[in-house]
Short mmCIF file of C-alpha atoms in Angstrom, two decimals:
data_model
loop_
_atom_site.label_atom_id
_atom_site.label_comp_id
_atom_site.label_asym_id
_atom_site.label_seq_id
_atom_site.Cartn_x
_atom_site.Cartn_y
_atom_site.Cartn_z
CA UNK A 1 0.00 0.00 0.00
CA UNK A 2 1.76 3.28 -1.01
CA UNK A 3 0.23 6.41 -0.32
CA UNK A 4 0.24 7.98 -3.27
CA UNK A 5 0.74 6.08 -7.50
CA UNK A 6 1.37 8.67 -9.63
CA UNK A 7 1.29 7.38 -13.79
CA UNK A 8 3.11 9.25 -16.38
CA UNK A 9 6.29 10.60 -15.78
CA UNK A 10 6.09 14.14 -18.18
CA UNK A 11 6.77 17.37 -16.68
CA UNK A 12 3.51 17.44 -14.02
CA UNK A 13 3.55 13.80 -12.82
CA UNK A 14 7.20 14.25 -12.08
CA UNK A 15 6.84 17.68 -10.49
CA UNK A 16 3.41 16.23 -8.36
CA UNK A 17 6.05 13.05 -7.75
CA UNK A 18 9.03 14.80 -6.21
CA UNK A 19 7.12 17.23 -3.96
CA UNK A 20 4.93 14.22 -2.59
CA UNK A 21 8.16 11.90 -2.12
CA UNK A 22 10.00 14.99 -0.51
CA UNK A 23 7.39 15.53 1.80
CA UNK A 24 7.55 12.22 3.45
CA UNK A 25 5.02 10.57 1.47
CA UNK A 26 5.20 6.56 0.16
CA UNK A 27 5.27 7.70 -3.67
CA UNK A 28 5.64 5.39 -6.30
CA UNK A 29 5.82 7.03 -10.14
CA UNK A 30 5.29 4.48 -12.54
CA UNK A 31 6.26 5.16 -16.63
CA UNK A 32 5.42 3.04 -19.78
CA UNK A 33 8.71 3.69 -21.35
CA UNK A 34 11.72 1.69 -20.98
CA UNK A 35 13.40 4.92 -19.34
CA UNK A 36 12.21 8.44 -17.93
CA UNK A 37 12.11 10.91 -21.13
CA UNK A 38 11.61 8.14 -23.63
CA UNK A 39 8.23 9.18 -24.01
CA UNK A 40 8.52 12.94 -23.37
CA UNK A 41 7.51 15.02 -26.29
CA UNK A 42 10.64 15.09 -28.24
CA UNK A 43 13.24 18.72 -27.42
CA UNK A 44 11.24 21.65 -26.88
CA UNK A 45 11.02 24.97 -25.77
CA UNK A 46 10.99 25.67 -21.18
CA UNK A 47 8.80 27.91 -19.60
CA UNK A 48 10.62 30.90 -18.21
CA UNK A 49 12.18 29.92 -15.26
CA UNK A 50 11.46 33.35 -13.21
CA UNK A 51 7.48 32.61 -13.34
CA UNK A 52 8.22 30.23 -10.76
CA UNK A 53 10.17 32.94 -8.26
CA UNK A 54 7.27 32.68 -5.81
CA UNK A 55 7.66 29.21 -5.02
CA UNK A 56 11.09 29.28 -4.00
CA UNK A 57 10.97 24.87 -3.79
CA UNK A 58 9.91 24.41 -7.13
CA UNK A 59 12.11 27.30 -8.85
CA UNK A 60 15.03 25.78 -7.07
CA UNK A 61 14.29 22.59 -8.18
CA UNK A 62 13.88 23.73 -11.94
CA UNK A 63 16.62 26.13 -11.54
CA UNK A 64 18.92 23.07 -10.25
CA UNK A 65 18.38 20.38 -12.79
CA UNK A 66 18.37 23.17 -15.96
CA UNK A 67 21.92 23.64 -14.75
CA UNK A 68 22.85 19.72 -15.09
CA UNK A 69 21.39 19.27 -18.50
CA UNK A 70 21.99 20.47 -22.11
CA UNK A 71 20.56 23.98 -22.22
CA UNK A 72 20.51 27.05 -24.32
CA UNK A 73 18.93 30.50 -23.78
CA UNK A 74 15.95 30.49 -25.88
CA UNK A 75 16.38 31.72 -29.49
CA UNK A 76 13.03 33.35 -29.50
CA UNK A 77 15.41 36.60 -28.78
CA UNK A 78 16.79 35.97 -32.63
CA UNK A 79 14.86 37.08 -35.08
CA UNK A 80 12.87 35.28 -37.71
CA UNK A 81 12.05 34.25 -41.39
CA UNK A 82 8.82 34.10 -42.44
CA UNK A 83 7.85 32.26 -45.56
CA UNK A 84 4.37 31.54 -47.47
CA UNK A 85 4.83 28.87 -49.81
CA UNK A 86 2.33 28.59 -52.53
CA UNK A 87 0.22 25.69 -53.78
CA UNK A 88 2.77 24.43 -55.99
CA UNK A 89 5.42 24.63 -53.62
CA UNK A 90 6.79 27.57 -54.26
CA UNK A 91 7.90 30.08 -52.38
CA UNK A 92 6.05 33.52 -53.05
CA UNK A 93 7.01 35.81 -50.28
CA UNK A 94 9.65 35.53 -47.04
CA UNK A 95 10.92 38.03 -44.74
CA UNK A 96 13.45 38.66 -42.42
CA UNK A 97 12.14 40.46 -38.97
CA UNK A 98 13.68 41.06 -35.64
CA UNK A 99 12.31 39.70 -32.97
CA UNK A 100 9.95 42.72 -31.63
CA UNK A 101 9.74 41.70 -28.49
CA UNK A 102 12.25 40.77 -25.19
CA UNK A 103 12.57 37.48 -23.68
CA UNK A 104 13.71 36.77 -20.14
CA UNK A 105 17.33 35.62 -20.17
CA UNK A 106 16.18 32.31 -18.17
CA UNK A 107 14.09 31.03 -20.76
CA UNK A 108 15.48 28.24 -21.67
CA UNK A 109 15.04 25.46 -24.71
CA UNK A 110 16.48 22.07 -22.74
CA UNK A 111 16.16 17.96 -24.11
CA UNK A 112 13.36 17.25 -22.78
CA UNK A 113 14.11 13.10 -21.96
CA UNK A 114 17.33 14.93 -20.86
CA UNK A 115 15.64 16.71 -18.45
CA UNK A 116 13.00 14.34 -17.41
CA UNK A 117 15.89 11.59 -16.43
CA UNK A 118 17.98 14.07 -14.55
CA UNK A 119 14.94 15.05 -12.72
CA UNK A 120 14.24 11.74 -12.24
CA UNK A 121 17.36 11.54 -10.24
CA UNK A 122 15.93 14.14 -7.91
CA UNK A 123 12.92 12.28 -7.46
CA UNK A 124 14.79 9.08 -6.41
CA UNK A 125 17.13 11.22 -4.23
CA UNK A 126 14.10 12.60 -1.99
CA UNK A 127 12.87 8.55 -1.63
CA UNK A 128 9.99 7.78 -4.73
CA UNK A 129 10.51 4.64 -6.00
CA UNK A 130 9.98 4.74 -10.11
CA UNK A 131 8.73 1.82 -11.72
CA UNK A 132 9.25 2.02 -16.02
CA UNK A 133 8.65 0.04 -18.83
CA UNK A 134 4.90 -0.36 -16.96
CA UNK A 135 1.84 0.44 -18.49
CA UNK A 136 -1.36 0.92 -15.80
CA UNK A 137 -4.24 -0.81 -17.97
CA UNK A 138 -6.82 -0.42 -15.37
CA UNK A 139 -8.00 0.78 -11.88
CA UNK A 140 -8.69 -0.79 -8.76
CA UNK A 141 -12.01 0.56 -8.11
CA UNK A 142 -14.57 -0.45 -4.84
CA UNK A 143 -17.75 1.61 -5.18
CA UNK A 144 -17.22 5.01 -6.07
CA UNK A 145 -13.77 5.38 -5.17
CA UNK A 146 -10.20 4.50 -6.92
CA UNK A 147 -7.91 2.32 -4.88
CA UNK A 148 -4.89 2.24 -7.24
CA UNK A 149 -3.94 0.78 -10.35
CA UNK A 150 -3.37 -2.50 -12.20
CA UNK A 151 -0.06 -2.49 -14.88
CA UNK A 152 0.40 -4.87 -17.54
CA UNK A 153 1.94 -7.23 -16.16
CA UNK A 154 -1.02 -8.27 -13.59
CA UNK A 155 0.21 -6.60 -10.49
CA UNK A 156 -2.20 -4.44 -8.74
CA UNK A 157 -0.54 -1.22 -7.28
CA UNK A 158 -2.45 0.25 -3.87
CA UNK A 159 -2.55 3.15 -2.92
CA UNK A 160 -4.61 5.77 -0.81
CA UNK A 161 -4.49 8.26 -3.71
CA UNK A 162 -4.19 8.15 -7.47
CA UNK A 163 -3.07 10.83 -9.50
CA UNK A 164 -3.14 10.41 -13.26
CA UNK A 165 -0.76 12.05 -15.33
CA UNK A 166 -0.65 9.96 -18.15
CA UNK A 167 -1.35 12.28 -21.08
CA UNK A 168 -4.08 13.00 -23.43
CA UNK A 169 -6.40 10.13 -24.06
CA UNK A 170 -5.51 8.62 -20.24
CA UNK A 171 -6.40 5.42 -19.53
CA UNK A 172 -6.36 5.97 -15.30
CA UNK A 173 -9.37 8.88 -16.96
CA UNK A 174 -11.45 5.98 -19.27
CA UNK A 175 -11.03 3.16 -16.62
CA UNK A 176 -12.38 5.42 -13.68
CA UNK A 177 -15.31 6.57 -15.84
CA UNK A 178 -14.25 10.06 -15.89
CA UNK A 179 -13.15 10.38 -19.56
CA UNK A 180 -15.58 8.97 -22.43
CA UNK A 181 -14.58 10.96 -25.37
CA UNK A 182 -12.85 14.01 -26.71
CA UNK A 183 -14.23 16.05 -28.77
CA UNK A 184 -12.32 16.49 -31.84
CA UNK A 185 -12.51 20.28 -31.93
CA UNK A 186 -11.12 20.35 -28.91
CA UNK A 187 -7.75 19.13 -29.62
CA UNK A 188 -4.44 20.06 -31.70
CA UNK A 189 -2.01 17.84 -33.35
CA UNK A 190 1.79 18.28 -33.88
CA UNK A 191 4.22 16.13 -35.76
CA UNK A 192 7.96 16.75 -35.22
CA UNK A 193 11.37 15.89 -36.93
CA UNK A 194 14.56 16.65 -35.29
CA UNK A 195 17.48 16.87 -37.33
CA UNK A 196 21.33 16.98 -36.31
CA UNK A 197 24.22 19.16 -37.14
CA UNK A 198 28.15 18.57 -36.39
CA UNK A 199 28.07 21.11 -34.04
CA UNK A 200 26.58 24.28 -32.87
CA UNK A 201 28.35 26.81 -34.95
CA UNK A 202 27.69 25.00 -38.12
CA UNK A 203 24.10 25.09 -37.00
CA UNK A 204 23.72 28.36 -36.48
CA UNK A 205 25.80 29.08 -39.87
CA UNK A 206 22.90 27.47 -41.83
CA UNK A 207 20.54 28.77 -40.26
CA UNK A 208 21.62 32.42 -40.27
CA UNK A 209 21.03 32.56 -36.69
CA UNK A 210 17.21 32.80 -36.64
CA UNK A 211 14.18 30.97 -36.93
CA UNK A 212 12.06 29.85 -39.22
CA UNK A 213 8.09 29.92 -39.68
CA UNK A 214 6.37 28.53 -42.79
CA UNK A 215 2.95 28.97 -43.90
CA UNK A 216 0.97 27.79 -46.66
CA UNK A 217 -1.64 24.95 -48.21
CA UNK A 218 1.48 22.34 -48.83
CA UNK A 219 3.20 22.63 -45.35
CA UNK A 220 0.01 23.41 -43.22
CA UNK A 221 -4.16 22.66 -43.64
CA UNK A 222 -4.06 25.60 -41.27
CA UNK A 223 -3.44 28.70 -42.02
CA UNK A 224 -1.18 31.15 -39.18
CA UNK A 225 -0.18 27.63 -37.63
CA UNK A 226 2.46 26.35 -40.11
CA UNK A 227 6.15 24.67 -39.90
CA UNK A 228 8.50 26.12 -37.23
CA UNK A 229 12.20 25.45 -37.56
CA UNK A 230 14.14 26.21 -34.56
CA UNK A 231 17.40 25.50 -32.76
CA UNK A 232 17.97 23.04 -29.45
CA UNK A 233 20.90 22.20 -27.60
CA UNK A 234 23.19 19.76 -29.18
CA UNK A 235 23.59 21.05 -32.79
CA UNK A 236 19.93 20.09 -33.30
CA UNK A 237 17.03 21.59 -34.67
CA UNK A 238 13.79 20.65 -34.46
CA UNK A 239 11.17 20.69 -37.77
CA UNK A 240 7.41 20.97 -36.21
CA UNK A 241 4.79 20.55 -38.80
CA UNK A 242 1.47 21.59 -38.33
CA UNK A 243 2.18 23.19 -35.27
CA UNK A 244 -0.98 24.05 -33.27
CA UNK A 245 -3.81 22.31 -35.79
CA UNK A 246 -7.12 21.68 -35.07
CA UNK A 247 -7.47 17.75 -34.77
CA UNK A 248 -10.48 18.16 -36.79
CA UNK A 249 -8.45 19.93 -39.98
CA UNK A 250 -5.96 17.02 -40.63
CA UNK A 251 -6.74 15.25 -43.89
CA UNK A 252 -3.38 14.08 -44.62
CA UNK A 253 -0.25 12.14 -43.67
CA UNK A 254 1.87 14.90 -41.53
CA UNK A 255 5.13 13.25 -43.84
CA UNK A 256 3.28 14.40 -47.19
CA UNK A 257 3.71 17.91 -45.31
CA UNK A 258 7.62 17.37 -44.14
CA UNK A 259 8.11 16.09 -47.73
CA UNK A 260 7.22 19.08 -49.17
CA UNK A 261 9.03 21.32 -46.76
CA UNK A 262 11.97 19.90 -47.33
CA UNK A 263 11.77 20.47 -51.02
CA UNK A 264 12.06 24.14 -50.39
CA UNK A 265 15.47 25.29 -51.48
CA UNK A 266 16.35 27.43 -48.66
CA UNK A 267 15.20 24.52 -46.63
CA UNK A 268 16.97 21.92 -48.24
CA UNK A 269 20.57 23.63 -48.72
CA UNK A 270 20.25 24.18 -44.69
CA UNK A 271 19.39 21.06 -43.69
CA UNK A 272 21.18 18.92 -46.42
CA UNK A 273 24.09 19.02 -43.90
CA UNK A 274 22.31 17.07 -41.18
CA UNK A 275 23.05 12.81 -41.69
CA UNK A 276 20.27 11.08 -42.58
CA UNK A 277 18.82 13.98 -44.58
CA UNK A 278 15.47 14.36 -45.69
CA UNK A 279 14.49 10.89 -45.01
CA UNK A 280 16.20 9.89 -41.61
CA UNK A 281 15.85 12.58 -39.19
CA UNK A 282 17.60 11.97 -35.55
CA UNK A 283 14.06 11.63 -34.04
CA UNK A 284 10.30 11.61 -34.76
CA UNK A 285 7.33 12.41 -32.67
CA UNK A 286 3.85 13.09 -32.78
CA UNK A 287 1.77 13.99 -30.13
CA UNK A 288 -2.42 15.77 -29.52
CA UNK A 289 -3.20 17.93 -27.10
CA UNK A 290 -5.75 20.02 -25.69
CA UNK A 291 -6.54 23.52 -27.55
CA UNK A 292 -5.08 25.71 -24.79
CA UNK A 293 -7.92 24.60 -21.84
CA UNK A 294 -10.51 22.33 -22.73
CA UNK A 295 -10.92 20.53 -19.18
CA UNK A 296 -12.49 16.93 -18.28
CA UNK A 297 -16.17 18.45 -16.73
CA UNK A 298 -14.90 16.05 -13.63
CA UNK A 299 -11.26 15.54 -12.97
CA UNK A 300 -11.63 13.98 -10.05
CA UNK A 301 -13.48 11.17 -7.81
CA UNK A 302 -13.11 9.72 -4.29
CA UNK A 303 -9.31 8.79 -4.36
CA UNK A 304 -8.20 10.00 -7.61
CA UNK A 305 -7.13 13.58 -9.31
CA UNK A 306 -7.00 13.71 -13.21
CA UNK A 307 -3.97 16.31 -13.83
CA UNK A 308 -1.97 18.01 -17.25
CA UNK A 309 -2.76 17.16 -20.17
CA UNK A 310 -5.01 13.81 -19.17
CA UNK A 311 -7.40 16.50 -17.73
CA UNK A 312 -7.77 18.55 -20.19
CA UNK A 313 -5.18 21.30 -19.18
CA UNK A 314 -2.53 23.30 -20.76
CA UNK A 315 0.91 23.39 -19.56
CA UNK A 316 3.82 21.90 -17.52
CA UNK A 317 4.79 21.71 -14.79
CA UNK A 318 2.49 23.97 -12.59
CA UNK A 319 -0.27 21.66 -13.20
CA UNK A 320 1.96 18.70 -11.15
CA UNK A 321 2.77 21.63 -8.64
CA UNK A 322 -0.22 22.79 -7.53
CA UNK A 323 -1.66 18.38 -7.93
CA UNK A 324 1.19 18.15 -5.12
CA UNK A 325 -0.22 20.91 -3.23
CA UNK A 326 -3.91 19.40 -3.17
CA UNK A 327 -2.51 16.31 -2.27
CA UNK A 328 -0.25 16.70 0.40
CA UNK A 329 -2.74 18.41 2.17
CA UNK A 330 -5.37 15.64 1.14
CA UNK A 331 -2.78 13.03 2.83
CA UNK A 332 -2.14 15.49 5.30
CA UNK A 333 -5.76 15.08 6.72
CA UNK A 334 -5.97 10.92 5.84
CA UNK A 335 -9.19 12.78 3.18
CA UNK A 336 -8.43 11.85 -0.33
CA UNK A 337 -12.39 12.51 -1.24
CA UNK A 338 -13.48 13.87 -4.19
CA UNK A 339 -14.62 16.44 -1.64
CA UNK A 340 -11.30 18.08 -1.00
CA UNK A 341 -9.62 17.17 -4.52
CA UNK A 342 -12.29 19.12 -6.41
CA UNK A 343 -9.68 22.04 -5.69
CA UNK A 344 -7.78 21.08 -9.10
CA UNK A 345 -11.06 21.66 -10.70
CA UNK A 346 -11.24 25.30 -9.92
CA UNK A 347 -7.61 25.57 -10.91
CA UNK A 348 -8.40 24.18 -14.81
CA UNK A 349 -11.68 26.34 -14.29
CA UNK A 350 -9.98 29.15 -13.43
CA UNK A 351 -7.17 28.72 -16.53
CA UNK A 352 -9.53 27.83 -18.95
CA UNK A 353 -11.80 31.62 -18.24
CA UNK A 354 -7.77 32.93 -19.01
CA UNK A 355 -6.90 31.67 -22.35
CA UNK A 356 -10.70 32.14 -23.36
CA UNK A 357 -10.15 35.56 -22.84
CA UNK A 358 -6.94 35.64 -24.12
CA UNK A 359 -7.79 33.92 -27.62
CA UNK A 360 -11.12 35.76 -27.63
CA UNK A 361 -8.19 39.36 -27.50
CA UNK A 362 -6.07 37.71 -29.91
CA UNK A 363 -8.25 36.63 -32.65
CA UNK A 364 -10.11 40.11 -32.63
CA UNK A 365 -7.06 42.09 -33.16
CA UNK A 366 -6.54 43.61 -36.63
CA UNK A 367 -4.19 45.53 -38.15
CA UNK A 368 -0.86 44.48 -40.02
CA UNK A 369 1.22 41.74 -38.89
CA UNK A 370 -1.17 40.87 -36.41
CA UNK A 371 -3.55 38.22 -35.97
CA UNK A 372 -7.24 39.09 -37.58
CA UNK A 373 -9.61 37.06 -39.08
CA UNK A 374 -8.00 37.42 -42.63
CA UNK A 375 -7.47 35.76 -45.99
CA UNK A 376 -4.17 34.16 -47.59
CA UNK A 377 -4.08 37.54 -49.40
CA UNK A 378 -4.36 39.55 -46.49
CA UNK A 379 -2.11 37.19 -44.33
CA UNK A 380 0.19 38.28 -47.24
CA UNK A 381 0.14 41.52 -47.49
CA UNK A 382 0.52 41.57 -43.36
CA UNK A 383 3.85 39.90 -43.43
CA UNK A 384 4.99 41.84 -46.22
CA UNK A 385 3.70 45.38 -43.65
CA UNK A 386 4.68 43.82 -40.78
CA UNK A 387 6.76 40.73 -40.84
CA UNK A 388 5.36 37.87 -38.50
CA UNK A 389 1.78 37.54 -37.78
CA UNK A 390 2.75 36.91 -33.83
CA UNK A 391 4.06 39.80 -31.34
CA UNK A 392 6.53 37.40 -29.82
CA UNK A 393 7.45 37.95 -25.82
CA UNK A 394 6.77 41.67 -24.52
CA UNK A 395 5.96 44.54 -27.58
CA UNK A 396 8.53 46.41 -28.19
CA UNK A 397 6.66 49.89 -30.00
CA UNK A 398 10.08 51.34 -31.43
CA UNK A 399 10.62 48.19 -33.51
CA UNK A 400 7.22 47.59 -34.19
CA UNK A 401 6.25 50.89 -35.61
CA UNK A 402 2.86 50.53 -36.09
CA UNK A 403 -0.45 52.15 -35.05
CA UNK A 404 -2.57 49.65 -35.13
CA UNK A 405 -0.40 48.00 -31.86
CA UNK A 406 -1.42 50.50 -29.90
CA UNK A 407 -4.93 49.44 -29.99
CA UNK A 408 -3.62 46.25 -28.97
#
C-alpha cells in the first residue's frame, strides 16, 4: 500500500512526484517507457524559469536540474524568417524580422528526456521509488472510489491516492469513468522531426542565426499555424509541422507535409548538412493535445485527481505543482475525497476563463502583422507590412512601428 501512484512521468507527474516523495510521502511514479524521457515530447522549448520565483521549492528545483542538462537561452530573442509557400510549392514571399519583443534571459530550450531523467534523479534522491517500462491498464475501483492501479503485467498497485498524469487520451481517466470521449474540436495535433548538425556553430551558420516559420496549403491545412524550424541544444534543430492544428483539420499524412518542406530550397541547402537527410531525421514524434484549456467536466473522484494534459489542461509543470499541493494536504488530513480534490477543478476552471479571454483578445485584433480574421491575401500583405503575424514575448513599440499595436 503506497500512499500515493502517480502514472506518467512528463513534466507534471514528475513535479506532483518529487514534492509528494519529498514531503515524506510513500510515492511510487510508474512510466510506460523503458526509461524516464523516452516518451517525453521530443526537445522543446521551457517555460521561463522566473514565473516560478514565488515558489522558491519548485524554482530551485527547476533552476537546479536546468543547470545539469543540455541547455541554451531560448532563441526566441533571434529574429525570424517568415515564408508563405504557394500551392505548388513555391515560395512567393519571405521576410526577415527582428524579434519585436524581449525574452527573459532564463528562458530556456532544454532535451526534454534529458531533463525528465535528470529530474528523475531528484525524485529518487528525496525517496519515490519509479517503476518504467509499466503500463497501468486499469483501476482498482470499490464503489465510487479508486484504490490504485493494475499495470500490464497483472500486479495491482495500492494506494490511498491516485493521481493520473498519463497524457491526453488517459487510460487511469477511461477506466475510472471520468473520460468517455474528446471532442475532436477540442484538440491540436503536432508532428515533429529533429534533425542533427556537427556542431553548434555550423548550426547556427545554416541557419543564419534565426528561426524559421512557414505557412501555406502544402506545409500546413491551417493557415497562421504552419512549420517552425528552430534550434535546441546539441547542434539540433527541431522541424514541427502543423504546429498548433485543429485535430479536426488534418486530412493528410503529416510526412506528405515534411516532404514538401523539405523540397524548399532554402530549406533543403540548410538542412542537407544534417546525416540522414530528408528521409532519416535523428528523431520523430507526434503527439495531440488540448486547444489551450478544454478541461475533463470532472477531474476527479473519491481517491483520484485527473492532472496536465489527461485532464484537459494546458501546460507543464504547474499543473503537477499545484496536484502536489492538493494532495499533500489531502494526505495530510488521511481525506483523499473527491470532496477536497475538487480544488484542481477550480484551478483548470480558473485557466480555462484565461486563455478564453486571451484567444477571444487575440483573434479580434486587426491591423498588419497581427492576428485578424484574414485571408491568404491579407495574411500576405501583413507579413509583407509587418513581418510575423505573432508579437513574440513583450511589444517592443520602437521596432514595431505601427499604429494599429497600440490598440492592442
Amino acid at each position: 500500500m503506497y500512499d500515493v501512484v502517480v502514472v506518467g512521468a512528463g513534466f507534471n507527474g514528475t513535479i506532483a512526484a518529487y514534492f509528494l516523495a519529498k514531503k515524506g510521502f510513500q510515492t511510487l511514479l510508474i512510466e510506460r517507457g523503458r526509461a524516464l524521457g523516452d516518451k517525453t515530447q521530443g526537445p522543446t522549448e521551457f517555460p521561463t524559469l522566473s514565473i516560478y520565483k514565488r515558489d522558491p521549492e519548485l524554482y530551485n528545483l527547476l533552476a537546479n536540474v536546468v543547470k545539469e542538462v543540455p541547455h541554451m537561452i531560448n532563441d526566441f530573442v533571434m529574429g525570424s524568417y517568415y515564408y508563405y509557400i504557394d500551392k505548388n510549392n513555391k515560395v512567393r514571399f519571405k521576410f526577415y524580422h527582428d524579434s519585436p519583443g524581449s525574452v527573459p534571459e532564463d528562458h530556456y530550450i532544454v532535451h526534454n528526456p534529458s531533463y525528465i531523467r535528470k529530474l528523475g534523479e531528484k525524485i529518487a534522491e528525496v525517496g519515490a521509488e519509479i517503476k518504467t517500462g509499466t503500463a497501468v491498464v486499469d483501476v482498482i475501483k470499490e464503489g465510487d472510489t479508486i484504490k490504485g492501479v493494475v499495470t500490464d503485467k497483472g500486479e495491482k498497485i495500492e494506494a490511498k491516492l491516485t493521481i493520473a498524469a498519463d497524457g491526453r487520451i488517459s487510460t487511469v481517466a477511461r477506466k475510472a469513468g471520468l473520460l468517455t470521449k474528446w471532442d475532436e474540436k477540442d484538440w491540436h495535433y503536432q508532428y515533429g522531426e529533429a534533425w542533427k548538425f556537427k556542431s553548434e556553430d555550423e548550426m547556427f551558420e545554416a541557419t543564419e542565426y534565426a528561426r524559421y516559420h512557414f505557412s501555406g496549403p502544402t506545409i500546413t491545412p491551417f493557415t497562421y499555424f504552419g512549420a517552425t524550424l528552430t534550434h535546441r541544444p546539441g547542434a539540433i534543430v527541431t522541424v514541427n509541422m502543423p504546429t498548433g492544428v485543429p485535430l479536426s483539420y488534418m486530412n493528410k499524412n503529416p510526412r506528405w507535409y515534411a516532404m514538401n518542406l523539405y523540397q524548399v530550397k532554402d530549406v533543403r541547402q540548410m538542412l542537407g548538412k544534417c546525416e540522414g537527410f530528408p528521409n532519416k531525421p535523428l528523431q520523430r514524434y507526434a503527439t495531440v493535445y488540448p486547444h489551450f484549456v478544454a478541461p475533463l467536466e470532472k477531474s476527479y473522484m473519491n481517491g483520484l485527481l485527473v492532472i496536465g494534459d489527461a485532464a484537459g489542461g494546458c501546460g507543464v509543470i504547474a499543473h503537477g505543482r499545484v496536484a502536489s499541493q492538493i494532495a499533500i494536504e489531502a494526505l495530510e488530513a488521511n481525506d483523499v475525497s473527491e470532496g477536497r480534490l475538487a480544488k484542481y477543478q477550480d484551478f483548470l476552471n480558473l485557466q480555462k476563463r484565461a486563455f478564453d479571454k486571451l484567444m477571444k483578445i487575440m483573434f479580434n485584433i486587426k491591423g498588419p502583422g497581427l492576428v485578424g480574421e484574414t485571408d491568404i491575401e491579407e495574411f500576405i500583405e501583413n507579413m509583407r507590412l509587418a513581418g510575423p503575424p505573432f508579437i513574440i514575448g513583450v511589444p517592443n513599440p520602437e521596432k514595431i512601428g505601427f499604429e494599429a499595436l497600440q490598440g492592442a
